[in-house]
Short mmCIF file of C-alpha atoms in Angstrom, two decimals:
data_model
loop_
_atom_site.label_atom_id
_atom_site.label_comp_id
_atom_site.label_asym_id
_atom_site.label_seq_id
_atom_site.Cartn_x
_atom_site.Cartn_y
_atom_site.Cartn_z
CA UNK A 1 17.82 35.44 -31.28
CA UNK A 2 15.19 37.39 -29.47
CA UNK A 3 16.50 37.60 -25.97
CA UNK A 4 13.66 39.66 -24.65
CA UNK A 5 11.07 37.37 -26.08
CA UNK A 6 12.56 34.50 -24.14
CA UNK A 7 12.62 36.50 -20.96
CA UNK A 8 9.02 37.39 -21.61
CA UNK A 9 8.15 33.77 -22.16
CA UNK A 10 9.82 32.75 -18.96
CA UNK A 11 8.22 35.58 -17.05
CA UNK A 12 4.91 34.52 -18.50
CA UNK A 13 5.06 31.18 -16.76
CA UNK A 14 6.88 32.43 -13.71
CA UNK A 15 5.90 35.98 -12.99
CA UNK A 16 8.52 36.36 -10.30
CA UNK A 17 11.27 34.73 -12.29
CA UNK A 18 14.16 37.07 -11.77
CA UNK A 19 13.41 37.63 -8.13
CA UNK A 20 13.34 33.96 -7.40
CA UNK A 21 16.53 32.99 -9.10
CA UNK A 22 18.25 32.55 -5.80
CA UNK A 23 16.89 29.42 -4.23
CA UNK A 24 16.84 25.72 -4.72
CA UNK A 25 13.17 25.94 -5.34
CA UNK A 26 13.53 28.60 -7.96
CA UNK A 27 15.78 26.61 -10.19
CA UNK A 28 13.38 23.73 -10.27
CA UNK A 29 10.36 25.94 -10.60
CA UNK A 30 11.76 27.58 -13.65
CA UNK A 31 13.15 24.44 -15.10
CA UNK A 32 9.87 22.63 -15.45
CA UNK A 33 8.50 25.36 -17.62
CA UNK A 34 11.81 25.87 -19.27
CA UNK A 35 11.90 22.30 -20.40
CA UNK A 36 8.69 22.83 -22.25
CA UNK A 37 9.70 26.17 -23.59
CA UNK A 38 13.10 25.13 -24.64
CA UNK A 39 11.83 22.11 -26.49
CA UNK A 40 10.30 24.56 -28.86
CA UNK A 41 12.53 27.59 -28.44
CA UNK A 42 15.06 28.49 -31.03
CA UNK A 43 17.69 29.69 -28.61
CA UNK A 44 18.36 27.01 -26.03
CA UNK A 45 21.95 28.05 -25.53
CA UNK A 46 20.83 31.45 -24.47
CA UNK A 47 18.45 29.96 -21.98
CA UNK A 48 21.19 27.75 -20.68
CA UNK A 49 23.47 30.74 -20.33
CA UNK A 50 20.78 32.52 -18.42
CA UNK A 51 20.67 29.71 -15.95
CA UNK A 52 24.40 29.41 -15.75
CA UNK A 53 24.65 33.03 -14.83
CA UNK A 54 21.73 32.97 -12.42
CA UNK A 55 23.07 29.94 -10.63
CA UNK A 56 26.74 30.66 -10.57
CA UNK A 57 27.94 29.26 -7.30
CA UNK A 58 25.07 26.82 -7.01
CA UNK A 59 26.76 23.99 -8.80
CA UNK A 60 25.47 21.45 -6.32
CA UNK A 61 21.87 22.32 -6.90
CA UNK A 62 22.20 22.32 -10.63
CA UNK A 63 24.08 19.08 -10.47
CA UNK A 64 21.24 17.45 -8.57
CA UNK A 65 18.73 18.56 -11.16
CA UNK A 66 20.89 17.29 -13.98
CA UNK A 67 21.40 13.97 -12.20
CA UNK A 68 17.67 13.44 -11.78
CA UNK A 69 17.04 14.38 -15.39
CA UNK A 70 19.81 12.11 -16.64
CA UNK A 71 18.40 9.27 -14.62
CA UNK A 72 15.03 9.81 -16.27
CA UNK A 73 16.69 10.20 -19.66
CA UNK A 74 18.48 6.88 -19.21
CA UNK A 75 15.18 5.09 -18.80
CA UNK A 76 13.59 6.94 -21.68
CA UNK A 77 16.51 6.11 -23.97
CA UNK A 78 16.28 2.48 -22.93
CA UNK A 79 12.58 2.40 -23.76
CA UNK A 80 13.12 4.30 -26.99
CA UNK A 81 15.71 1.84 -28.25
CA UNK A 82 13.66 -1.09 -27.06
CA UNK A 83 10.64 0.02 -29.08
CA UNK A 84 12.85 0.75 -32.07
CA UNK A 85 14.03 -2.84 -31.97
CA UNK A 86 10.48 -4.13 -31.56
CA UNK A 87 9.32 -2.11 -34.54
CA UNK A 88 12.27 -3.28 -36.60
CA UNK A 89 11.53 -6.88 -35.70
CA UNK A 90 8.11 -6.43 -37.26
CA UNK A 91 6.23 -8.88 -35.08
CA UNK A 92 3.92 -6.21 -33.68
CA UNK A 93 2.56 -5.93 -37.20
CA UNK A 94 2.83 -9.49 -38.49
CA UNK A 95 1.65 -11.17 -35.30
CA UNK A 96 -0.05 -8.44 -33.30
CA UNK A 97 -1.86 -6.78 -36.18
CA UNK A 98 -2.47 -3.21 -37.23
CA UNK A 99 -3.88 -2.00 -33.91
CA UNK A 100 -0.95 -3.44 -31.98
CA UNK A 101 1.55 -1.90 -34.35
CA UNK A 102 -0.18 1.45 -34.08
CA UNK A 103 -0.06 1.28 -30.30
CA UNK A 104 3.64 0.45 -30.28
CA UNK A 105 4.30 3.31 -32.69
CA UNK A 106 2.32 5.69 -30.49
CA UNK A 107 4.23 4.69 -27.38
CA UNK A 108 7.52 4.96 -29.23
CA UNK A 109 6.58 8.48 -30.31
CA UNK A 110 6.04 9.49 -26.68
CA UNK A 111 9.39 8.05 -25.68
CA UNK A 112 10.99 10.03 -28.52
CA UNK A 113 9.31 13.16 -27.21
CA UNK A 114 10.45 12.48 -23.65
CA UNK A 115 14.00 11.94 -24.86
CA UNK A 116 13.93 15.24 -26.74
CA UNK A 117 12.37 17.06 -23.82
CA UNK A 118 15.04 15.85 -21.41
CA UNK A 119 18.12 15.31 -23.50
CA UNK A 120 17.69 16.95 -26.87
CA UNK A 121 19.78 19.79 -28.17
CA UNK A 122 17.08 22.12 -26.89
CA UNK A 123 16.28 19.96 -23.90
CA UNK A 124 16.19 20.52 -20.19
CA UNK A 125 19.58 19.03 -19.34
CA UNK A 126 21.49 21.20 -21.78
CA UNK A 127 19.50 24.19 -20.68
CA UNK A 128 20.99 23.60 -17.25
CA UNK A 129 24.46 23.33 -18.66
CA UNK A 130 24.56 19.59 -18.14
CA UNK A 131 25.57 16.82 -20.49
CA UNK A 132 22.82 14.40 -21.45
CA UNK A 133 23.70 10.74 -21.25
CA UNK A 134 23.74 9.05 -24.60
CA UNK A 135 24.30 5.72 -26.20
CA UNK A 136 21.90 3.88 -23.91
CA UNK A 137 20.80 0.81 -25.82
CA UNK A 138 18.45 -2.04 -25.11
CA UNK A 139 20.42 -5.25 -24.79
CA UNK A 140 18.20 -7.92 -26.30
CA UNK A 141 20.82 -10.56 -25.61
CA UNK A 142 20.17 -10.07 -21.88
CA UNK A 143 16.82 -11.75 -22.31
CA UNK A 144 17.13 -15.46 -21.57
CA UNK A 145 17.51 -17.30 -24.86
CA UNK A 146 14.65 -19.67 -24.19
CA UNK A 147 12.29 -16.66 -24.42
CA UNK A 148 13.39 -15.98 -27.99
CA UNK A 149 13.08 -12.24 -27.87
CA UNK A 150 13.78 -11.75 -31.57
CA UNK A 151 11.08 -14.10 -32.76
CA UNK A 152 8.53 -14.20 -29.94
CA UNK A 153 6.00 -11.37 -29.91
CA UNK A 154 4.72 -12.33 -26.48
CA UNK A 155 8.21 -12.04 -25.04
CA UNK A 156 8.50 -8.60 -26.57
CA UNK A 157 5.27 -7.57 -24.89
CA UNK A 158 6.42 -9.03 -21.60
CA UNK A 159 9.64 -7.04 -21.71
CA UNK A 160 7.66 -3.94 -22.67
CA UNK A 161 5.54 -4.45 -19.59
CA UNK A 162 8.60 -4.84 -17.40
CA UNK A 163 10.15 -1.67 -18.80
CA UNK A 164 6.99 0.40 -18.51
CA UNK A 165 6.12 -0.78 -15.02
CA UNK A 166 9.71 -0.19 -13.93
CA UNK A 167 9.62 3.28 -15.43
CA UNK A 168 6.47 4.07 -13.48
CA UNK A 169 8.10 2.90 -10.28
CA UNK A 170 11.32 4.75 -11.06
CA UNK A 171 9.74 8.19 -11.41
CA UNK A 172 8.04 7.74 -8.04
CA UNK A 173 11.35 6.91 -6.44
CA UNK A 174 12.85 10.32 -7.12
CA UNK A 175 9.79 12.50 -6.83
CA UNK A 176 10.71 13.70 -3.37
CA UNK A 177 13.97 15.15 -4.69
CA UNK A 178 11.85 17.54 -6.73
CA UNK A 179 9.45 18.48 -3.94
CA UNK A 180 7.49 21.67 -4.44
CA UNK A 181 8.69 22.41 -7.94
CA UNK A 182 7.42 22.80 -11.48
CA UNK A 183 10.01 20.30 -12.58
CA UNK A 184 8.15 17.83 -10.40
CA UNK A 185 5.02 18.58 -12.42
CA UNK A 186 6.85 17.76 -15.63
CA UNK A 187 8.12 14.52 -14.11
CA UNK A 188 4.65 13.60 -12.91
CA UNK A 189 3.20 14.26 -16.34
CA UNK A 190 5.74 11.87 -17.86
CA UNK A 191 5.08 9.42 -15.04
CA UNK A 192 1.34 9.15 -15.66
CA UNK A 193 1.93 8.83 -19.38
CA UNK A 194 4.22 5.88 -18.70
CA UNK A 195 1.47 4.38 -16.54
CA UNK A 196 -0.96 4.71 -19.44
CA UNK A 197 1.55 2.90 -21.63
CA UNK A 198 2.02 0.19 -19.03
CA UNK A 199 -1.71 -0.38 -18.75
CA UNK A 200 -2.13 -0.63 -22.50
CA UNK A 201 0.77 -3.05 -22.90
CA UNK A 202 -0.75 -5.15 -20.13
CA UNK A 203 -4.11 -5.08 -21.91
CA UNK A 204 -2.40 -6.14 -25.13
CA UNK A 205 -0.93 -9.07 -23.22
CA UNK A 206 -4.26 -9.91 -21.61
CA UNK A 207 -5.94 -10.17 -25.00
CA UNK A 208 -3.34 -12.44 -26.58
CA UNK A 209 -4.40 -16.01 -27.37
CA UNK A 210 -3.82 -18.23 -24.37
CA UNK A 211 -3.02 -15.31 -22.09
CA UNK A 212 -3.20 -15.72 -18.34
CA UNK A 213 -6.52 -14.56 -16.97
CA UNK A 214 -4.60 -12.89 -14.14
CA UNK A 215 -3.18 -10.10 -16.31
CA UNK A 216 -4.72 -6.69 -15.67
CA UNK A 217 -3.98 -3.11 -16.77
CA UNK A 218 -2.91 -2.58 -13.15
CA UNK A 219 -0.31 -4.59 -11.29
CA UNK A 220 -1.92 -7.45 -9.45
CA UNK A 221 -0.43 -9.68 -6.83
CA UNK A 222 -1.42 -12.65 -8.96
CA UNK A 223 0.44 -11.49 -12.05
CA UNK A 224 3.42 -13.77 -12.22
CA UNK A 225 5.42 -11.24 -14.20
CA UNK A 226 5.25 -8.97 -11.18
CA UNK A 227 6.31 -11.61 -8.73
CA UNK A 228 8.60 -14.47 -9.55
CA UNK A 229 8.99 -14.65 -13.29
CA UNK A 230 10.91 -17.50 -14.75
CA UNK A 231 13.12 -15.04 -16.52
CA UNK A 232 14.06 -13.19 -13.35
CA UNK A 233 13.50 -9.83 -14.99
CA UNK A 234 11.28 -8.64 -12.25
CA UNK A 235 12.66 -9.82 -8.98
CA UNK A 236 11.51 -7.67 -6.14
CA UNK A 237 14.81 -7.49 -4.35
CA UNK A 238 17.86 -5.38 -4.87
CA UNK A 239 20.56 -7.89 -5.57
CA UNK A 240 23.95 -6.54 -6.44
CA UNK A 241 24.65 -3.07 -5.23
CA UNK A 242 25.57 -0.05 -7.20
CA UNK A 243 27.50 1.83 -4.55
CA UNK A 244 28.68 4.37 -3.81
CA UNK A 245 26.45 5.42 -6.65
CA UNK A 246 28.28 6.64 -9.66
CA UNK A 247 26.88 4.69 -12.51
CA UNK A 248 29.45 5.31 -15.19
CA UNK A 249 31.23 3.12 -15.34
CA UNK A 250 29.48 1.22 -12.61
CA UNK A 251 31.75 0.75 -9.73
CA UNK A 252 31.16 -2.58 -8.23
CA UNK A 253 29.48 -5.10 -10.33
CA UNK A 254 26.82 -4.89 -12.54
CA UNK A 255 28.73 -5.58 -15.63
CA UNK A 256 25.48 -4.99 -17.47
CA UNK A 257 26.10 -1.30 -17.50
CA UNK A 258 28.05 0.05 -20.38
CA UNK A 259 26.88 3.55 -21.02
CA UNK A 260 27.93 5.00 -24.31
CA UNK A 261 28.51 8.46 -22.93
CA UNK A 262 27.81 10.78 -20.08
CA UNK A 263 27.53 9.99 -16.41
CA UNK A 264 25.38 10.80 -13.45
CA UNK A 265 25.14 9.91 -9.83
CA UNK A 266 22.25 8.37 -8.00
CA UNK A 267 21.45 8.32 -4.29
CA UNK A 268 23.23 5.54 -2.46
CA UNK A 269 21.05 2.51 -1.94
CA UNK A 270 19.31 2.66 1.42
CA UNK A 271 19.35 -0.90 2.67
CA UNK A 272 17.07 0.00 5.55
CA UNK A 273 14.26 0.87 3.17
CA UNK A 274 14.04 -1.78 0.49
CA UNK A 275 11.18 -0.90 -1.82
CA UNK A 276 7.92 -2.75 -1.28
CA UNK A 277 6.96 -5.71 -3.37
CA UNK A 278 4.02 -5.38 -5.71
CA UNK A 279 1.86 -7.46 -3.38
CA UNK A 280 2.27 -4.92 -0.59
CA UNK A 281 -0.99 -4.20 1.24
CA UNK A 282 0.18 -1.61 3.78
CA UNK A 283 0.51 2.05 2.79
CA UNK A 284 1.74 4.76 5.14
CA UNK A 285 1.39 2.29 8.00
CA UNK A 286 -2.28 1.77 7.19
CA UNK A 287 -3.19 -1.88 6.72
CA UNK A 288 -5.54 -1.60 3.78
CA UNK A 289 -7.07 -5.02 4.30
CA UNK A 290 -8.14 -4.58 7.89
CA UNK A 291 -7.87 -0.96 8.98
CA UNK A 292 -10.29 0.85 6.71
CA UNK A 293 -13.59 -0.08 8.29
CA UNK A 294 -14.60 -1.97 5.19
CA UNK A 295 -12.66 -5.19 4.64
CA UNK A 296 -10.76 -5.49 1.37
CA UNK A 297 -8.95 -8.45 -0.12
CA UNK A 298 -5.19 -8.62 -0.42
CA UNK A 299 -5.53 -8.59 -4.20
CA UNK A 300 -7.65 -5.44 -4.14
CA UNK A 301 -5.33 -3.69 -1.70
CA UNK A 302 -2.20 -4.58 -3.66
CA UNK A 303 -3.65 -3.39 -6.95
CA UNK A 304 -4.99 -0.10 -5.59
CA UNK A 305 -1.49 1.31 -5.10
CA UNK A 306 1.56 1.16 -7.33
CA UNK A 307 4.94 0.97 -5.63
CA UNK A 308 8.16 2.94 -5.98
CA UNK A 309 11.77 1.89 -6.48
CA UNK A 310 15.02 3.41 -5.37
CA UNK A 311 17.26 4.43 -8.29
CA UNK A 312 19.83 1.82 -7.31
CA UNK A 313 17.13 -0.81 -7.54
CA UNK A 314 15.99 0.38 -10.96
CA UNK A 315 19.53 0.42 -12.33
CA UNK A 316 20.36 -2.85 -10.70
CA UNK A 317 21.21 -5.76 -12.93
CA UNK A 318 18.03 -7.52 -11.85
CA UNK A 319 15.89 -4.78 -13.35
CA UNK A 320 16.28 -2.12 -16.02
CA UNK A 321 20.01 -1.95 -15.45
CA UNK A 322 20.32 -5.50 -16.64
CA UNK A 323 18.77 -4.59 -19.94
CA UNK A 324 21.16 -1.78 -20.81
CA UNK A 325 24.10 -2.13 -23.07
CA UNK B 1 -24.03 11.00 10.85
CA UNK B 2 -20.69 10.75 9.16
CA UNK B 3 -21.23 7.13 8.35
CA UNK B 4 -20.23 5.32 5.21
CA UNK B 5 -20.87 7.07 1.98
CA UNK B 6 -24.16 6.09 0.41
CA UNK B 7 -24.85 9.24 -1.49
CA UNK B 8 -26.92 7.79 -4.25
CA UNK B 9 -29.47 6.46 -1.87
CA UNK B 10 -29.71 9.02 0.85
CA UNK B 11 -29.47 12.44 -0.72
CA UNK B 12 -32.03 14.02 1.55
CA UNK B 13 -30.35 12.74 4.65
CA UNK B 14 -27.04 14.12 3.38
CA UNK B 15 -28.47 17.48 2.75
CA UNK B 16 -30.10 17.72 6.09
CA UNK B 17 -26.83 16.70 7.67
CA UNK B 18 -25.02 19.37 5.80
CA UNK B 19 -27.53 22.05 6.71
CA UNK B 20 -26.69 21.88 10.34
CA UNK B 21 -23.15 20.65 10.02
CA UNK B 22 -22.22 24.26 9.36
CA UNK B 23 -23.55 25.28 12.73
CA UNK B 24 -21.76 22.50 14.54
CA UNK B 25 -18.71 23.43 16.51
CA UNK B 26 -17.11 20.14 15.61
CA UNK B 27 -17.09 20.93 11.94
CA UNK B 28 -13.66 22.47 12.14
CA UNK B 29 -12.77 21.55 8.61
CA UNK B 30 -15.67 23.45 7.24
CA UNK B 31 -15.41 27.07 6.42
CA UNK B 32 -18.80 28.23 5.47
CA UNK B 33 -18.41 31.23 3.31
CA UNK B 34 -22.02 32.23 3.11
CA UNK B 35 -24.86 30.83 1.12
CA UNK B 36 -24.73 30.98 -2.62
CA UNK B 37 -27.94 31.78 -4.40
CA UNK B 38 -27.75 29.61 -7.46
CA UNK B 39 -29.60 26.68 -6.00
CA UNK B 40 -33.33 26.84 -6.15
CA UNK B 41 -34.34 24.83 -3.13
CA UNK B 42 -31.28 23.60 -1.30
CA UNK B 43 -29.32 26.06 0.78
CA UNK B 44 -25.79 25.62 -0.44
CA UNK B 45 -22.62 26.96 1.12
CA UNK B 46 -19.11 26.94 -0.11
CA UNK B 47 -16.73 24.57 1.58
CA UNK B 48 -13.12 25.64 1.53
CA UNK B 49 -10.65 22.81 1.29
CA UNK B 50 -8.32 24.83 3.48
CA UNK B 51 -4.55 25.16 3.32
CA UNK B 52 -1.40 23.12 3.75
CA UNK B 53 -0.88 19.44 3.12
CA UNK B 54 -4.20 18.66 4.80
CA UNK B 55 -5.93 20.64 2.06
CA UNK B 56 -4.16 18.67 -0.65
CA UNK B 57 -5.19 15.43 1.02
CA UNK B 58 -8.77 16.64 1.37
CA UNK B 59 -8.74 17.71 -2.26
CA UNK B 60 -7.72 14.20 -3.22
CA UNK B 61 -10.29 12.83 -0.79
CA UNK B 62 -13.03 14.85 -2.45
CA UNK B 63 -12.15 13.47 -5.88
CA UNK B 64 -11.82 9.92 -4.60
CA UNK B 65 -15.22 10.22 -2.92
CA UNK B 66 -16.62 11.18 -6.29
CA UNK B 67 -14.93 8.34 -8.14
CA UNK B 68 -15.71 5.76 -5.49
CA UNK B 69 -19.38 6.69 -5.44
CA UNK B 70 -19.54 6.56 -9.23
CA UNK B 71 -17.96 3.12 -9.53
CA UNK B 72 -19.94 1.78 -6.58
CA UNK B 73 -23.08 2.58 -8.53
CA UNK B 74 -21.62 1.07 -11.71
CA UNK B 75 -20.68 -2.13 -9.89
CA UNK B 76 -24.00 -2.32 -8.10
CA UNK B 77 -26.15 -1.88 -11.18
CA UNK B 78 -23.93 -2.45 -14.21
CA UNK B 79 -25.11 -1.62 -17.69
CA UNK B 80 -26.53 -4.65 -19.44
CA UNK B 81 -24.40 -4.09 -22.51
CA UNK B 82 -21.02 -4.26 -20.75
CA UNK B 83 -18.69 -6.92 -22.06
CA UNK B 84 -17.59 -9.52 -19.53
CA UNK B 85 -14.14 -7.94 -19.38
CA UNK B 86 -15.57 -4.47 -18.89
CA UNK B 87 -17.75 -5.65 -16.04
CA UNK B 88 -14.86 -7.47 -14.37
CA UNK B 89 -12.56 -4.47 -14.66
CA UNK B 90 -15.20 -2.05 -13.42
CA UNK B 91 -15.75 -4.19 -10.36
CA UNK B 92 -12.03 -4.13 -9.59
CA UNK B 93 -11.70 -0.42 -10.27
CA UNK B 94 -14.60 0.17 -7.87
CA UNK B 95 -12.55 -1.51 -5.14
CA UNK B 96 -9.43 0.49 -5.96
CA UNK B 97 -11.31 3.75 -5.70
CA UNK B 98 -13.06 2.73 -2.50
CA UNK B 99 -9.67 1.89 -1.01
CA UNK B 100 -8.25 5.24 -2.12
CA UNK B 101 -11.17 7.03 -0.48
CA UNK B 102 -11.01 5.04 2.74
CA UNK B 103 -7.22 5.27 2.92
CA UNK B 104 -7.24 9.04 2.54
CA UNK B 105 -9.93 9.31 5.17
CA UNK B 106 -7.84 7.25 7.57
CA UNK B 107 -4.67 9.19 6.80
CA UNK B 108 -6.33 12.58 7.25
CA UNK B 109 -7.97 11.56 10.50
CA UNK B 110 -4.60 10.31 11.75
CA UNK B 111 -2.38 13.16 10.56
CA UNK B 112 -4.74 16.12 10.62
CA UNK B 113 -7.34 15.35 13.29
CA UNK B 114 -10.53 17.34 12.92
CA UNK B 115 -9.76 18.47 9.40
CA UNK B 116 -11.43 15.71 7.43
CA UNK B 117 -13.63 16.95 4.62
CA UNK B 118 -17.26 16.01 5.11
CA UNK B 119 -18.96 13.33 3.09
CA UNK B 120 -19.95 14.82 -0.23
CA UNK B 121 -23.18 14.28 -2.10
CA UNK B 122 -22.43 13.26 -5.67
CA UNK B 123 -24.76 14.30 -8.44
CA UNK B 124 -24.68 11.85 -11.32
CA UNK B 125 -27.93 12.88 -12.93
CA UNK B 126 -26.14 13.38 -16.24
CA UNK B 127 -25.00 9.76 -16.30
CA UNK B 128 -27.25 7.00 -17.58
CA UNK B 129 -25.98 4.03 -15.63
CA UNK B 130 -27.99 1.62 -17.79
CA UNK B 131 -26.02 2.52 -20.90
CA UNK B 132 -22.48 1.28 -21.45
CA UNK B 133 -21.48 4.29 -23.49
CA UNK B 134 -22.75 6.80 -20.98
CA UNK B 135 -20.91 5.05 -18.15
CA UNK B 136 -17.68 4.74 -20.12
CA UNK B 137 -17.75 8.39 -21.17
CA UNK B 138 -18.26 9.49 -17.58
CA UNK B 139 -15.57 7.12 -16.35
CA UNK B 140 -13.12 8.48 -18.90
CA UNK B 141 -13.90 12.01 -17.83
CA UNK B 142 -13.43 11.15 -14.15
CA UNK B 143 -10.18 9.27 -14.67
CA UNK B 144 -8.56 11.81 -16.96
CA UNK B 145 -9.64 14.54 -14.57
CA UNK B 146 -8.22 12.63 -11.62
CA UNK B 147 -4.88 12.13 -13.32
CA UNK B 148 -4.66 15.81 -14.21
CA UNK B 149 -5.59 16.72 -10.64
CA UNK B 150 -2.87 14.63 -9.02
CA UNK B 151 -0.33 15.81 -11.59
CA UNK B 152 -1.16 19.42 -10.86
CA UNK B 153 -1.35 19.00 -7.10
CA UNK B 154 1.98 17.22 -6.72
CA UNK B 155 4.01 20.39 -6.44
CA UNK B 156 1.67 21.75 -3.77
CA UNK B 157 2.62 18.97 -1.36
CA UNK B 158 5.24 19.80 1.26
CA UNK B 159 5.69 16.44 2.97
CA UNK B 160 7.65 14.03 0.80
CA UNK B 161 5.83 11.03 2.20
CA UNK B 162 2.50 12.39 0.96
CA UNK B 163 4.02 13.06 -2.44
CA UNK B 164 5.09 9.45 -2.76
CA UNK B 165 1.63 8.26 -1.73
CA UNK B 166 0.03 10.57 -4.26
CA UNK B 167 2.36 9.17 -6.89
CA UNK B 168 1.38 5.65 -5.92
CA UNK B 169 -2.27 6.52 -6.40
CA UNK B 170 -2.04 8.59 -9.57
CA UNK B 171 -0.33 5.91 -11.59
CA UNK B 172 -3.16 3.55 -10.76
CA UNK B 173 -5.61 6.23 -11.85
CA UNK B 174 -3.65 6.56 -15.09
CA UNK B 175 -3.92 2.81 -15.59
CA UNK B 176 -7.68 3.10 -15.13
CA UNK B 177 -7.81 6.01 -17.55
CA UNK B 178 -5.82 4.06 -20.10
CA UNK B 179 -8.04 1.00 -20.16
CA UNK B 180 -11.29 2.96 -20.01
CA UNK B 181 -10.14 5.03 -22.97
CA UNK B 182 -9.40 1.81 -24.80
CA UNK B 183 -12.91 0.61 -23.99
CA UNK B 184 -14.37 3.85 -25.31
CA UNK B 185 -12.21 3.85 -28.43
CA UNK B 186 -9.46 1.24 -28.88
CA UNK B 187 -5.97 2.67 -29.08
CA UNK B 188 -6.76 6.01 -27.45
CA UNK B 189 -5.17 5.04 -24.12
CA UNK B 190 -2.66 7.88 -24.19
CA UNK B 191 -4.34 10.52 -26.31
CA UNK B 192 -4.20 13.03 -23.48
CA UNK B 193 -0.54 13.58 -24.37
CA UNK B 194 0.62 16.95 -25.64
CA UNK B 195 3.30 17.51 -28.27
CA UNK B 196 5.99 16.75 -25.68
CA UNK B 197 4.44 13.47 -24.64
CA UNK B 198 3.26 14.97 -21.35
CA UNK B 199 -0.01 13.99 -19.70
CA UNK B 200 -2.64 16.45 -18.48
CA UNK B 201 -2.10 18.69 -15.48
CA UNK B 202 -4.63 20.99 -13.87
CA UNK B 203 -4.74 23.25 -10.85
CA UNK B 204 -7.23 22.54 -8.07
CA UNK B 205 -9.41 25.43 -9.21
CA UNK B 206 -9.44 24.15 -12.77
CA UNK B 207 -10.27 20.63 -11.63
CA UNK B 208 -13.05 21.69 -9.28
CA UNK B 209 -14.60 23.86 -11.96
CA UNK B 210 -15.05 20.70 -13.99
CA UNK B 211 -15.87 18.39 -11.08
CA UNK B 212 -18.40 20.73 -9.50
CA UNK B 213 -21.18 19.58 -11.80
CA UNK B 214 -20.98 16.18 -10.13
CA UNK B 215 -20.89 17.46 -6.54
CA UNK B 216 -23.89 18.94 -4.76
CA UNK B 217 -21.85 20.92 -2.26
CA UNK B 218 -19.85 23.89 -3.50
CA UNK B 219 -16.12 23.37 -3.06
CA UNK B 220 -13.48 26.08 -2.98
CA UNK B 221 -10.00 24.83 -3.83
CA UNK B 222 -8.37 28.21 -4.33
CA UNK B 223 -6.21 27.89 -1.22
CA UNK B 224 -5.20 24.24 -1.60
CA UNK B 225 -1.52 23.81 -0.85
CA UNK B 226 -1.02 27.35 0.39
#
């Protein structure tokens, strides 16, 4: 182990590293870079020890960071296992063709990388002394049987779209907890990559034989999968609370949750601020249709902005939470 | 003078506006840092984007002005060799970007009165709008640049509400980038990823260094977010 080299590397990305190891902001600032470093570094335990020492007495702050990272890791693990099952099923190749299979493989690779970055043995969570959640699996049996997930390629693409779009919304929902930090930058860089995935999956769906002409790379108000799908995977409302917010094992309902290992807390659902539906046309109290000088249609206004979700909504049984086993 | 952006059609008017905007007391958002000498005929001053959250919003506004003007031109006079899907998508993207621009303008005027960045004068002379490939290449450059800009600017924002809004915009930009990349070369939707699966991120200075070639006015983003 080359202790000084690591210090040098850290100092390289954060010139004032040691002096700033005493604030909430500092831990996040360093962590974002650390995540990248530690994914490649040979001595993650040392890095973790460095943090442990620097933040002795700041358990709460570190705990928050670990919770946010574990939340992200949960979604990445879910996506990772989902794509593993899709690849194993083979339909992307046999039905979708070589280009489709290559795209699925590429997306899966990114999810693998995100999982390693967040939860690997050299990942960000362990570097903070936390325990990465594990054993998150995609529960194919949660998909309504009439959609034939195992044998229907279009269903697989639909679920992929739901997962990717939900992931995009999920990262937005916790961004403010990382305000002003380099860790936020890392989260945003994952976030936009998920959006690229989502757009491509949507384009794959749009180019399938007999596809709806309403499907776009962006989320449109007309896209039924974003509104009132027959399979209820994408309802816009929070339905069965996860409160007070410990998700392992989920107190109250959703019986869908059955994490294999690890636990994390999420902010309590704020019933006064239910997340907007995808057909929302008002942002920051600005009515996009009527208040911008130039008139825009509801469809244009809805598509121009993606929406966020509270963690409790994401992990709710009506959304990603319902697809975990 | 500060009417709707029509930069491609009224460049001379824009420039004349800008020439005396600097001497106008009302131009509080403008910090004219002296004339640069690299322009042969047009007096050109550097416009600082300022500091604080208003500067981040104006930074975004500058980029959205650029994108909106670009796609407005594409939608107005589309290349003859666009596919039907490409044309349809470009028309929708043009609306998204126009909404982003107009929304940011409204938000800045509401939350930071007097600090709105002036209308910029885009310079798209390097783009051949009659050729599909030229338009797609430029669009890819703009979208990837925009994504990297929002990703890099996120941590400069101090007000959580603005951060959420920025997040709501950047994922739409990433969706644009994804499909345009697929139009340029199928399957390249996410090829901006690094070895950790992370998308691009750039500082305001890095972004403006690249974007400057498309903007007539000189922008200084070195204090954005400070």
